[in-house]
PDB file of C-alpha atoms in Angstrom:
ATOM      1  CA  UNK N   1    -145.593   7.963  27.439  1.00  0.00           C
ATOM      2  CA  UNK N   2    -143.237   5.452  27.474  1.00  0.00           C
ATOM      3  CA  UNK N   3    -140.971   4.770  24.636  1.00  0.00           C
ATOM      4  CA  UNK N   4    -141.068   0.646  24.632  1.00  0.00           C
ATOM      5  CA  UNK N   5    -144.801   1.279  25.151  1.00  0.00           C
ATOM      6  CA  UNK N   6    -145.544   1.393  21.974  1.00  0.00           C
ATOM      7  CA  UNK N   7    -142.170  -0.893  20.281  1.00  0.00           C
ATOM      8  CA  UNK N   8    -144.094  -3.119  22.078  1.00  0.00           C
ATOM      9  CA  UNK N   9    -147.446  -3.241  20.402  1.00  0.00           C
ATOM     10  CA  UNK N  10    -145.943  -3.395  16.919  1.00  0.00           C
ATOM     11  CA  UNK N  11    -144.137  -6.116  17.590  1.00  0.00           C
ATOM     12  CA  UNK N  12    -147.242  -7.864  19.106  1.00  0.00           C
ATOM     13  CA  UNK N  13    -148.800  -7.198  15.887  1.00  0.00           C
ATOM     14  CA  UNK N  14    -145.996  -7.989  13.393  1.00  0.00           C
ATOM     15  CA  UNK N  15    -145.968 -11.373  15.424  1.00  0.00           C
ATOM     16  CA  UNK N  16    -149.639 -11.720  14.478  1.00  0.00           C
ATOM     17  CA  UNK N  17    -149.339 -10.605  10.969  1.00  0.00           C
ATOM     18  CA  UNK N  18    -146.692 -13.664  10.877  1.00  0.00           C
ATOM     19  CA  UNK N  19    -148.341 -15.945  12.075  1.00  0.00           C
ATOM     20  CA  UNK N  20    -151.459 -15.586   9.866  1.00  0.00           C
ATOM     21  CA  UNK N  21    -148.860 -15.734   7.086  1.00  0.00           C
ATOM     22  CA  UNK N  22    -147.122 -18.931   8.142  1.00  0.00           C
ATOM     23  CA  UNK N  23    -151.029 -20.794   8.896  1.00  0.00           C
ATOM     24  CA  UNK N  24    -151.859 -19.707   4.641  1.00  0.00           C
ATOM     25  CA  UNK N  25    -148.716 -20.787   4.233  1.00  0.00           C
ATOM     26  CA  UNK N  26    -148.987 -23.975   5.590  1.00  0.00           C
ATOM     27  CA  UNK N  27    -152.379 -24.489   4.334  1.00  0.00           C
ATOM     28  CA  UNK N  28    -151.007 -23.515   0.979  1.00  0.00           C
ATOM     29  CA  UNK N  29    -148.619 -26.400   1.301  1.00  0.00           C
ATOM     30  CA  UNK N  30    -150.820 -29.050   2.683  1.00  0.00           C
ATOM     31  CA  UNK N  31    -152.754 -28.538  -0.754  1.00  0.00           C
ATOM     32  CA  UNK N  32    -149.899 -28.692  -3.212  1.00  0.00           C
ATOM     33  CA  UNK N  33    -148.517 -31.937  -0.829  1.00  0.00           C
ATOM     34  CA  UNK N  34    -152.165 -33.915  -1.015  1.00  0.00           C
ATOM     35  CA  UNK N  35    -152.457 -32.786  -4.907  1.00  0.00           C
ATOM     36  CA  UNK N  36    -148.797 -34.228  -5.724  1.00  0.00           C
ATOM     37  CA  UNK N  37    -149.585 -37.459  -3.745  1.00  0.00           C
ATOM     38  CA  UNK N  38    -152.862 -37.691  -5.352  1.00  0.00           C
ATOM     39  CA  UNK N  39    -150.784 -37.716  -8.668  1.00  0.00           C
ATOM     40  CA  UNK N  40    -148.125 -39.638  -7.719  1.00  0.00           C
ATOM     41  CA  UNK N  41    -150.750 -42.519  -6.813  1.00  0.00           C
ATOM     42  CA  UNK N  42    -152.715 -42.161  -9.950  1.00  0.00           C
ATOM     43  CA  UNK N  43    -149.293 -42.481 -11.713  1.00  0.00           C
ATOM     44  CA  UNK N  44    -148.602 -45.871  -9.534  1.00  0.00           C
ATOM     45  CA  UNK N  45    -151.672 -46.706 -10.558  1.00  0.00           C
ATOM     46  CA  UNK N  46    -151.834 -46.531 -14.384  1.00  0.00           C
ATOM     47  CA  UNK N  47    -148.315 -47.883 -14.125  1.00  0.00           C
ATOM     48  CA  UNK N  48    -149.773 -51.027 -12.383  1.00  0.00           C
ATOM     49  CA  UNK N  49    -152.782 -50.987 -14.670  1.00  0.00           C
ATOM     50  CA  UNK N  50    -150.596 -51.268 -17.719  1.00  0.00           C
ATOM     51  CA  UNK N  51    -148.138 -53.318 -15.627  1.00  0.00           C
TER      52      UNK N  51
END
């Protein structure tokens, strides 16, 4: 067997194993992003309400 046989299949799989990290990771982000701006205009908002 060869050695970069199998080198070769755990780094396919590492890359997989990142990438399903960085896609939670980005859909993590995406929900912290659209609950800050969510905020952010309800602060505008009130501000404007008061205003």
């Amino acid at each position: 067997m060869h050695p970069h046989a199998n080198s070769a299949s755990i780094t396919g799989h590492s890359l997989k194993q990142v990438a399903s990290i960085l896609v939670k990771y980005q859909a993590r982000t995406r929900e912290l992003n659209v609950a800050a701006t969510k905020k952010m205009e309800e602060t505008w908002i009130a501000k404007l309400a008061m205003g």
